[in-house]
CSV table of C-alpha atoms and ligand atoms in Angstrom, one decimal:
chain,number,residue,atom,x,y,z
A,1,MET,CA,-19.0,8.0,-12.1
A,2,THR,CA,-16.6,10.6,-13.3
A,3,PRO,CA,-15.8,13.8,-11.3
A,4,THR,CA,-17.7,16.9,-12.0
A,5,GLY,CA,-16.7,20.5,-11.2
A,6,ASN,CA,-17.7,20.1,-7.5
A,7,SER,CA,-16.3,16.6,-6.9
A,8,PRO,CA,-14.5,16.4,-3.6
A,9,LYS,CA,-10.8,17.0,-4.1
A,10,ILE,CA,-8.5,14.4,-2.5
A,11,LEU,CA,-4.8,15.0,-2.1
A,12,VAL,CA,-3.0,11.7,-2.9
A,13,THR,CA,0.6,11.9,-1.9
A,14,GLY,CA,2.7,9.3,-3.7
A,15,GLY,CA,-0.2,9.0,-6.2
A,16,ALA,CA,2.1,7.9,-9.0
A,17,GLY,CA,3.3,4.9,-7.1
A,18,PHE,CA,2.0,1.3,-7.1
A,19,ILE,CA,-0.8,1.6,-4.6
A,20,GLY,CA,-1.3,5.3,-5.1
A,21,SER,CA,-2.0,5.1,-8.8
A,22,HIS,CA,-4.5,2.3,-8.4
A,23,THR,CA,-6.2,4.3,-5.7
A,24,VAL,CA,-6.4,7.3,-8.1
A,25,VAL,CA,-8.4,5.1,-10.5
A,26,SER,CA,-10.8,4.0,-7.7
A,27,LEU,CA,-11.2,7.6,-6.5
A,28,VAL,CA,-12.2,8.8,-10.0
A,29,GLU,CA,-14.6,5.9,-10.5
A,30,ALA,CA,-16.2,6.8,-7.1
A,31,GLY,CA,-16.7,10.5,-8.1
A,32,PHE,CA,-13.8,12.0,-6.2
A,33,GLU,CA,-11.2,14.4,-7.8
A,34,PRO,CA,-7.7,13.1,-7.0
A,35,VAL,CA,-4.8,15.5,-7.0
A,36,ILE,CA,-1.4,13.8,-7.0
A,37,VAL,CA,1.7,15.0,-5.3
A,38,ASP,CA,4.8,12.9,-6.1
A,39,ASN,CA,8.5,13.5,-6.2
A,40,PHE,CA,9.0,10.5,-8.5
A,41,SER,CA,11.8,9.1,-6.3
A,42,ASN,CA,10.2,5.7,-6.4
A,43,SER,CA,7.7,6.0,-9.2
A,44,GLU,CA,7.7,6.8,-12.9
A,45,ARG,CA,5.9,9.6,-14.8
A,46,SER,CA,4.7,6.8,-17.2
A,47,ALA,CA,2.1,6.0,-14.4
A,48,LEU,CA,0.4,9.3,-15.4
A,49,ASP,CA,0.2,8.1,-19.0
A,50,GLY,CA,-1.4,4.9,-17.9
A,51,LEU,CA,-3.9,6.7,-15.7
A,52,ARG,CA,-4.8,8.9,-18.7
A,53,VAL,CA,-5.5,5.8,-20.8
A,54,ILE,CA,-7.6,4.2,-18.1
A,55,LEU,CA,-9.5,7.3,-17.1
A,56,GLY,CA,-9.7,9.1,-20.4
A,57,ARG,CA,-8.6,12.3,-18.8
A,58,ASP,CA,-5.5,13.8,-17.1
A,59,VAL,CA,-5.1,13.8,-13.4
A,60,THR,CA,-3.6,16.9,-11.8
A,61,CYS,CA,-0.1,16.1,-10.6
A,62,TYR,CA,2.4,18.3,-8.7
A,63,ALA,CA,6.0,17.1,-8.9
A,64,ALA,CA,6.9,18.0,-5.4
A,65,ASN,CA,8.4,16.6,-2.2
A,66,CYS,CA,6.0,16.1,0.6
A,67,ASN,CA,8.6,17.5,3.0
A,68,ASP,CA,8.8,20.7,1.1
A,69,GLU,CA,6.9,23.1,3.3
A,70,THR,CA,6.6,25.9,0.8
A,71,ALA,CA,5.5,23.6,-2.0
A,72,MET,CA,3.0,21.8,0.1
A,73,GLU,CA,1.5,25.0,1.6
A,74,ASN,CA,1.1,26.5,-1.9
A,75,ILE,CA,-0.7,23.3,-3.0
A,76,PHE,CA,-3.0,23.4,0.0
A,77,ARG,CA,-3.7,27.1,-0.6
A,78,LYS,CA,-4.5,26.5,-4.3
A,79,GLU,CA,-6.5,23.3,-4.0
A,80,ALA,CA,-9.5,23.1,-1.6
A,81,PHE,CA,-9.0,19.5,-0.5
A,82,SER,CA,-11.8,17.5,1.3
A,83,GLY,CA,-9.3,14.8,2.3
A,84,VAL,CA,-5.8,13.4,2.1
A,85,ILE,CA,-4.6,9.9,1.4
A,86,HIS,CA,-0.9,9.7,2.4
A,87,PHE,CA,1.0,7.1,0.6
A,88,ALA,CA,4.3,8.9,0.0
A,89,ALA,CA,7.1,7.2,2.1
A,90,TYR,CA,10.3,5.3,1.6
A,91,LYS,CA,9.3,1.6,2.0
A,92,ALA,CA,12.3,-0.7,1.4
A,93,VAL,CA,12.8,-2.7,4.5
A,94,GLY,CA,16.4,-3.6,3.8
A,95,GLU,CA,17.4,0.0,2.8
A,96,SER,CA,15.8,1.3,6.0
A,97,VAL,CA,18.3,-0.7,8.1
A,98,GLN,CA,21.2,0.8,6.2
A,99,LYS,CA,19.8,4.4,6.2
A,100,PRO,CA,17.5,4.8,9.3
A,101,LEU,CA,17.8,8.6,9.6
A,102,MET,CA,16.8,9.0,5.9
A,103,TYR,CA,13.7,6.9,6.6
A,104,TYR,CA,12.8,8.6,9.9
A,105,ARG,CA,13.3,12.1,8.4
A,106,ASN,CA,11.4,11.4,5.2
A,107,ASN,CA,8.5,9.3,6.5
A,108,LEU,CA,7.8,11.2,9.7
A,109,ASP,CA,8.5,14.8,8.6
A,110,SER,CA,6.1,14.5,5.6
A,111,LEU,CA,3.3,13.2,7.8
A,112,MET,CA,3.8,15.9,10.5
A,113,LEU,CA,3.7,18.6,7.8
A,114,LEU,CA,0.4,17.2,6.5
A,115,LEU,CA,-1.0,17.2,10.1
A,116,GLU,CA,-0.1,20.9,10.4
A,117,LEU,CA,-1.5,22.0,7.1
A,118,MET,CA,-4.8,20.0,7.3
A,119,PRO,CA,-6.4,22.0,10.1
A,120,LYS,CA,-4.9,25.3,8.8
A,121,TYR,CA,-6.7,24.7,5.4
A,122,LYS,CA,-9.8,23.0,7.0
A,123,VAL,CA,-9.1,19.6,5.5
A,124,PRO,CA,-10.8,17.1,7.8
A,125,SER,CA,-10.0,13.6,6.6
A,126,LEU,CA,-6.8,11.6,6.5
A,127,VAL,CA,-6.3,8.0,5.3
A,128,PHE,CA,-2.9,6.8,6.2
A,129,SER,CA,-0.9,4.0,4.6
A,130,SER,CA,0.2,1.7,7.4
A,131,SER,CA,1.4,-1.9,7.3
A,132,CYS,CA,0.9,-5.3,8.9
A,133,THR,CA,4.6,-5.1,9.6
A,134,VAL,CA,3.7,-3.4,12.9
A,135,TYR,CA,2.5,-6.7,14.2
A,136,GLY,CA,5.8,-8.5,13.7
A,137,GLN,CA,5.1,-12.2,14.3
A,138,PRO,CA,1.6,-12.3,15.9
A,139,GLU,CA,1.1,-15.0,18.5
A,140,GLN,CA,-2.5,-15.6,17.3
A,141,LEU,CA,-3.7,-15.8,13.7
A,142,PRO,CA,-5.6,-14.3,11.9
A,143,VAL,CA,-4.3,-11.1,13.4
A,144,THR,CA,-6.8,-8.6,14.6
A,145,GLU,CA,-6.4,-4.8,15.2
A,146,GLU,CA,-6.4,-5.5,18.9
A,147,THR,CA,-3.2,-7.5,18.6
A,148,PRO,CA,-0.5,-5.5,20.4
A,149,ARG,CA,2.1,-4.1,18.0
A,150,LEU,CA,5.5,-5.7,18.5
A,151,PRO,CA,8.8,-3.9,18.4
A,152,ALA,CA,9.4,-3.1,14.7
A,153,GLN,CA,11.6,-5.5,12.7
A,154,SER,CA,13.1,-2.5,10.8
A,155,PRO,CA,13.3,1.3,10.8
A,156,TYR,CA,10.8,1.2,8.0
A,157,GLY,CA,8.3,-0.7,10.1
A,158,ASN,CA,9.1,1.6,13.0
A,159,THR,CA,8.2,4.7,10.9
A,160,LYS,CA,4.8,3.1,10.4
A,161,ALA,CA,4.2,2.4,14.1
A,162,ILE,CA,5.4,5.9,15.1
A,163,SER,CA,3.3,7.5,12.4
A,164,GLU,CA,0.2,5.8,13.8
A,165,ASP,CA,1.1,7.2,17.2
A,166,ILE,CA,1.7,10.7,15.8
A,167,ILE,CA,-1.8,10.6,14.1
A,168,ARG,CA,-3.5,9.2,17.2
A,169,ASP,CA,-1.9,11.8,19.6
A,170,THR,CA,-2.7,14.6,17.2
A,171,VAL,CA,-6.4,13.6,17.0
A,172,LEU,CA,-6.5,13.2,20.8
A,173,SER,CA,-5.2,16.8,21.1
A,174,LYS,CA,-8.5,17.8,19.7
A,175,SER,CA,-7.0,18.7,16.3
A,176,PRO,CA,-10.1,18.7,14.0
A,177,ILE,CA,-8.7,15.7,12.0
A,178,ARG,CA,-10.5,12.5,11.4
A,179,ALA,CA,-8.1,9.7,10.5
A,180,LEU,CA,-8.0,6.0,9.6
A,181,ALA,CA,-4.7,4.1,9.4
A,182,LEU,CA,-5.0,1.2,7.0
A,183,ARG,CA,-2.7,-1.7,7.8
A,184,TYR,CA,-1.9,-3.3,4.4
A,185,PHE,CA,-0.9,-6.9,4.2
A,186,ASN,CA,0.7,-7.9,0.9
A,187,PRO,CA,-0.5,-5.9,-2.1
A,188,ILE,CA,0.0,-7.7,-5.4
A,189,GLY,CA,-1.4,-7.6,-9.0
A,190,ALA,CA,-2.2,-4.7,-11.3
A,191,HIS,CA,-5.1,-2.9,-12.9
A,192,PRO,CA,-6.7,-5.4,-15.4
A,193,SER,CA,-5.9,-3.0,-18.3
A,194,ALA,CA,-2.2,-3.5,-17.7
A,195,GLU,CA,-1.8,0.3,-18.1
A,196,ILE,CA,-0.5,0.7,-14.5
A,197,GLY,CA,1.2,-1.8,-12.1
A,198,GLU,CA,4.1,-2.4,-9.8
A,199,LEU,CA,7.5,-1.0,-11.0
A,200,PRO,CA,10.1,-2.3,-8.6
A,201,LEU,CA,13.4,-0.4,-8.8
A,202,GLY,CA,16.3,-2.7,-9.5
A,203,VAL,CA,16.1,-6.3,-8.2
A,204,PRO,CA,12.6,-6.9,-6.7
A,205,ALA,CA,12.6,-7.6,-3.0
A,206,ASN,CA,9.0,-8.7,-3.0
A,207,LEU,CA,7.8,-12.2,-4.1
A,208,VAL,CA,5.3,-11.5,-6.8
A,209,PRO,CA,7.4,-9.1,-8.9
A,210,PHE,CA,10.3,-11.5,-8.6
A,211,ILE,CA,8.0,-14.3,-9.8
A,212,THR,CA,6.8,-12.4,-12.8
A,213,GLN,CA,10.4,-11.2,-13.8
A,214,THR,CA,11.5,-14.8,-13.5
A,215,ALA,CA,8.6,-15.9,-15.7
A,216,ALA,CA,9.6,-13.2,-18.2
A,217,GLY,CA,13.2,-14.4,-18.3
A,218,ILE,CA,14.5,-11.3,-16.7
A,219,ARG,CA,15.7,-13.2,-13.6
A,220,HIS,CA,17.2,-16.6,-14.1
A,221,SER,CA,15.4,-18.2,-11.2
A,222,LEU,CA,13.5,-17.5,-8.0
A,223,THR,CA,14.9,-18.5,-4.6
A,224,VAL,CA,12.3,-19.5,-2.0
A,225,TYR,CA,13.6,-18.2,1.3
A,226,GLY,CA,13.3,-21.2,3.5
A,227,ASN,CA,11.1,-24.3,3.6
A,228,ASP,CA,11.7,-25.3,7.2
A,229,TYR,CA,9.1,-23.1,8.8
A,230,ASN,CA,6.2,-24.5,10.9
A,231,THR,CA,3.7,-24.1,8.1
A,232,PRO,CA,1.7,-26.5,5.9
A,233,ASP,CA,4.5,-26.8,3.3
A,234,GLY,CA,7.4,-25.3,5.3
A,235,THR,CA,7.3,-22.0,3.4
A,236,CYS,CA,6.2,-18.6,4.9
A,237,VAL,CA,2.5,-17.6,4.9
A,238,ARG,CA,1.3,-14.2,3.9
A,239,ASP,CA,-2.0,-12.5,3.0
A,240,TYR,CA,-1.8,-11.4,-0.6
A,241,ILE,CA,-4.5,-8.8,-1.6
A,242,HIS,CA,-5.2,-7.5,-5.1
A,243,VAL,CA,-4.1,-3.9,-5.3
A,244,MET,CA,-7.5,-2.9,-6.7
A,245,ASP,CA,-9.3,-4.4,-3.7
A,246,LEU,CA,-6.8,-2.4,-1.6
A,247,ALA,CA,-7.5,0.8,-3.6
A,248,GLU,CA,-11.3,0.4,-3.1
A,249,ALA,CA,-10.7,0.1,0.7
A,250,HIS,CA,-9.3,3.6,0.6
A,251,VAL,CA,-12.4,5.0,-1.1
A,252,GLN,CA,-14.6,3.3,1.6
A,253,ALA,CA,-12.3,4.8,4.3
A,254,LEU,CA,-12.8,8.3,2.9
A,255,ARG,CA,-16.5,7.8,2.9
A,256,LYS,CA,-16.4,6.6,6.5
A,257,LEU,CA,-14.5,9.6,7.6
A,258,GLY,CA,-16.9,11.9,5.8
A,259,GLU,CA,-19.9,10.6,7.8
A,260,ASN,CA,-19.5,12.8,10.9
A,261,PRO,CA,-17.1,15.6,10.0
A,262,ALA,CA,-17.6,17.4,13.3
A,263,ASP,CA,-16.2,14.7,15.5
A,264,SER,CA,-12.5,14.0,15.8
A,265,PHE,CA,-11.8,10.3,15.1
A,266,TYR,CA,-8.9,7.9,14.8
A,267,ASP,CA,-8.9,4.1,14.2
A,268,VAL,CA,-6.7,1.4,12.6
A,269,ILE,CA,-8.1,-1.2,10.2
A,270,ASN,CA,-6.5,-4.3,8.7
A,271,ILE,CA,-6.8,-4.5,4.9
A,272,GLY,CA,-6.2,-8.0,3.6
A,273,THR,CA,-8.1,-11.0,2.2
A,274,GLY,CA,-8.3,-12.8,5.6
A,275,ARG,CA,-6.6,-15.8,3.9
A,276,GLY,CA,-3.0,-17.0,4.3
A,277,GLU,CA,-1.1,-18.5,1.4
A,278,THR,CA,2.3,-20.2,1.4
A,279,VAL,CA,5.1,-19.1,-1.0
A,280,LEU,CA,5.0,-22.5,-2.7
A,281,ASN,CA,1.2,-22.1,-3.2
A,282,ILE,CA,1.8,-18.7,-4.8
A,283,ILE,CA,4.2,-20.3,-7.2
A,284,LYS,CA,1.9,-23.2,-7.9
A,285,THR,CA,-1.1,-20.9,-8.5
A,286,PHE,CA,0.9,-18.6,-10.7
A,287,GLU,CA,1.9,-21.6,-12.9
A,288,GLN,CA,-1.7,-22.9,-13.0
A,289,GLU,CA,-3.1,-19.5,-13.9
A,290,THR,CA,-0.5,-18.5,-16.5
A,291,GLY,CA,0.7,-21.9,-17.9
A,292,VAL,CA,4.3,-20.6,-17.3
A,293,LYS,CA,6.6,-23.0,-15.5
A,294,LEU,CA,8.7,-21.2,-12.9
A,295,ASN,CA,12.4,-22.0,-12.4
A,296,TYR,CA,12.9,-21.9,-8.6
A,297,GLN,CA,15.0,-23.4,-5.9
A,298,ILE,CA,14.8,-23.6,-2.1
A,299,GLY,CA,17.3,-21.3,-0.3
A,300,ALA,CA,18.1,-20.1,3.1
A,301,ARG,CA,15.7,-18.2,5.3
A,302,ARG,CA,15.7,-14.4,4.7
A,303,PRO,CA,16.6,-12.6,8.0
A,304,GLY,CA,13.7,-10.6,9.4
A,305,ASP,CA,11.0,-12.7,7.8
A,306,VAL,CA,8.1,-13.6,10.0
A,307,GLU,CA,6.8,-17.1,9.7
A,308,GLN,CA,3.1,-16.5,9.2
A,309,VAL,CA,0.9,-13.3,9.1
A,310,TYR,CA,-2.6,-12.9,7.7
A,311,ALA,CA,-5.5,-10.6,8.6
A,312,ASP,CA,-8.7,-10.8,10.4
A,313,VAL,CA,-10.7,-8.5,8.2
A,314,THR,CA,-14.0,-8.5,10.3
A,315,LYS,CA,-13.5,-4.8,11.2
A,316,ALA,CA,-12.9,-3.7,7.6
A,317,ASN,CA,-16.0,-5.6,6.5
A,318,HIS,CA,-18.2,-4.0,9.1
A,319,VAL,CA,-16.7,-0.5,9.6
A,320,LEU,CA,-15.9,0.2,5.9
A,321,ASP,CA,-18.6,-1.9,4.4
A,322,TRP,CA,-15.8,-3.4,2.3
A,323,THR,CA,-14.7,-6.8,1.3
A,324,THR,CA,-12.2,-8.2,-1.3
A,325,ARG,CA,-13.8,-9.0,-4.7
A,326,ARG,CA,-10.8,-10.5,-6.5
A,327,THR,CA,-9.3,-14.0,-6.2
A,328,LEU,CA,-5.6,-14.9,-5.8
A,329,GLY,CA,-5.7,-16.3,-9.4
A,330,GLU,CA,-6.9,-12.9,-10.7
A,331,SER,CA,-4.2,-11.1,-8.8
A,332,LEU,CA,-1.5,-13.3,-10.3
A,333,ARG,CA,-3.0,-13.2,-13.8
A,334,ASP,CA,-3.1,-9.4,-13.6
A,335,ALA,CA,0.5,-9.3,-12.3
A,336,TRP,CA,1.6,-11.4,-15.2
A,337,ARG,CA,-0.4,-9.4,-17.8
A,338,TRP,CA,1.4,-6.3,-16.5
A,339,GLN,CA,4.8,-7.9,-16.6
A,340,GLN,CA,4.1,-9.0,-20.3
A,341,LYS,CA,3.2,-5.4,-21.1
A,342,LEU,CA,6.5,-4.2,-19.5
A,343,GLY,CA,8.4,-6.8,-21.5
A,344,SER,CA,12.0,-7.2,-20.5
A,345,ALA,CA,12.3,-3.6,-19.2
A,346,VAL,CA,13.4,-3.5,-15.6
B,1,WQD,C1,6.7,-12.5,0.9
B,1,WQD,C2,7.2,-13.9,1.2
B,1,WQD,C3,9.6,-14.1,1.6
B,1,WQD,C4,11.0,-12.8,-2.3
B,1,WQD,C5,7.1,-6.7,2.7
B,1,WQD,C6,7.2,-5.7,3.7
B,1,WQD,C7,5.9,-5.2,4.1
B,1,WQD,C8,5.1,-4.7,2.8
B,1,WQD,C9,5.1,-5.9,1.8
B,1,WQD,C10,5.4,-2.4,2.5
B,1,WQD,C11,8.2,-14.0,2.3
B,1,WQD,C12,9.2,-14.8,0.3
B,1,WQD,C13,10.2,-13.1,-1.2
B,1,WQD,C14,11.8,-13.9,-2.9
B,1,WQD,C15,10.8,-15.4,-1.4
B,1,WQD,N1,5.8,-3.6,2.2
B,1,WQD,N2,10.1,-14.4,-0.8
B,1,WQD,N3,11.7,-15.1,-2.4
B,1,WQD,O1,8.3,-9.5,3.4
B,1,WQD,O2,5.9,-10.2,3.6
B,1,WQD,O3,6.4,-7.8,3.2
B,1,WQD,O4,6.4,-6.3,1.5
B,1,WQD,O5,4.6,-2.0,3.3
B,1,WQD,O6,6.0,-4.1,4.9
B,1,WQD,O7,7.8,-6.2,4.8
B,1,WQD,O8,6.8,-9.4,1.4
B,1,WQD,O9,7.0,-10.2,-1.0
B,1,WQD,O10,9.1,-9.5,0.3
B,1,WQD,O11,7.9,-11.6,0.9
B,1,WQD,O12,10.8,-16.6,-0.9
B,1,WQD,O13,12.5,-13.6,-3.9
B,1,WQD,O14,7.9,-14.3,0.0
B,1,WQD,O15,10.5,-14.8,2.3
B,1,WQD,O16,8.0,-15.2,3.0
B,1,WQD,P1,6.9,-9.3,3.0
B,1,WQD,P2,7.7,-10.1,0.3
């Protein structure tokens, strides 16, 4: 379906970013009209070109900072939104340790501004980008939403936990907002067209972009951060989800929130595959799927890494009527196709 003149308009903050841009595709395909606000501090305008190729049309985009009260008020006044998906946030775990105030200021102020503007402009629905990082190292696996959050391992992770509490308390104060916080696990891959994908700034911190840059010869080799964990092959376990599956979960979340617009509502939902994969199995699967031999070596553990975390997705299946549709192999093939499109650009 493509949007018509009366398609519900959805504000997508950070919509030029990795997860945001893929969610814009799913929104249009589901008949919504996304409106992007992005300050391009951690994204490229080229994402808009990729979206134009995939969608065959331009997507409205405001180059603005989500903390800019005047700019955001003007956008809310001009666009009659039906909902908001809030991706815009600083998200580098390591950087957040060095610059905590920058993270608290940026990530929390932008959310609070949205929560003030939404009731003022009668925008009922909010889907918030949260993270499995709020669980720390769960005692039981797979991790369910009832698992208590642990003290955050980083200021970045703490902004996600605090943001969830801010949204919950705002909804409990009878603000007419209906909200879902989606706790992402590890998003990987790219749109199968290779027109949009992950654009890490500088040296990738995350595993899969480092793998694809190593395969492309941009990085000399990959270091596996530790193989002495209590896991099947000694390397850490994570739940790697195709970014398009994650994008589609956002559409389902919006639909869920649109069901009973009169009632205030807040909940948290895990968005993952429900399967844990070790680092070495990611490497092996990448090599099998692409035919590219990876140069890697085992190194020391990375401080702050949890040993194992993967999702129980029962709630997402039932509440959102959603399940993953892509395999790990597809995710890694799509990531590689995107890297080949990028070439040696970093
Ligand atoms: C995955 C595994 C590493 C790089 C982070 C954030 C989380 C979310 C996703 C934002 C770990 C290992 C990695 C490398 C390696 N981001 N690894 N060599 O740390 O699970 O999650 O990104 O929401 O909040 O914390 O993802 O991809 O960095 O690491 O061995 O060069 O790969 O040790 O076990 P992580 P990751």
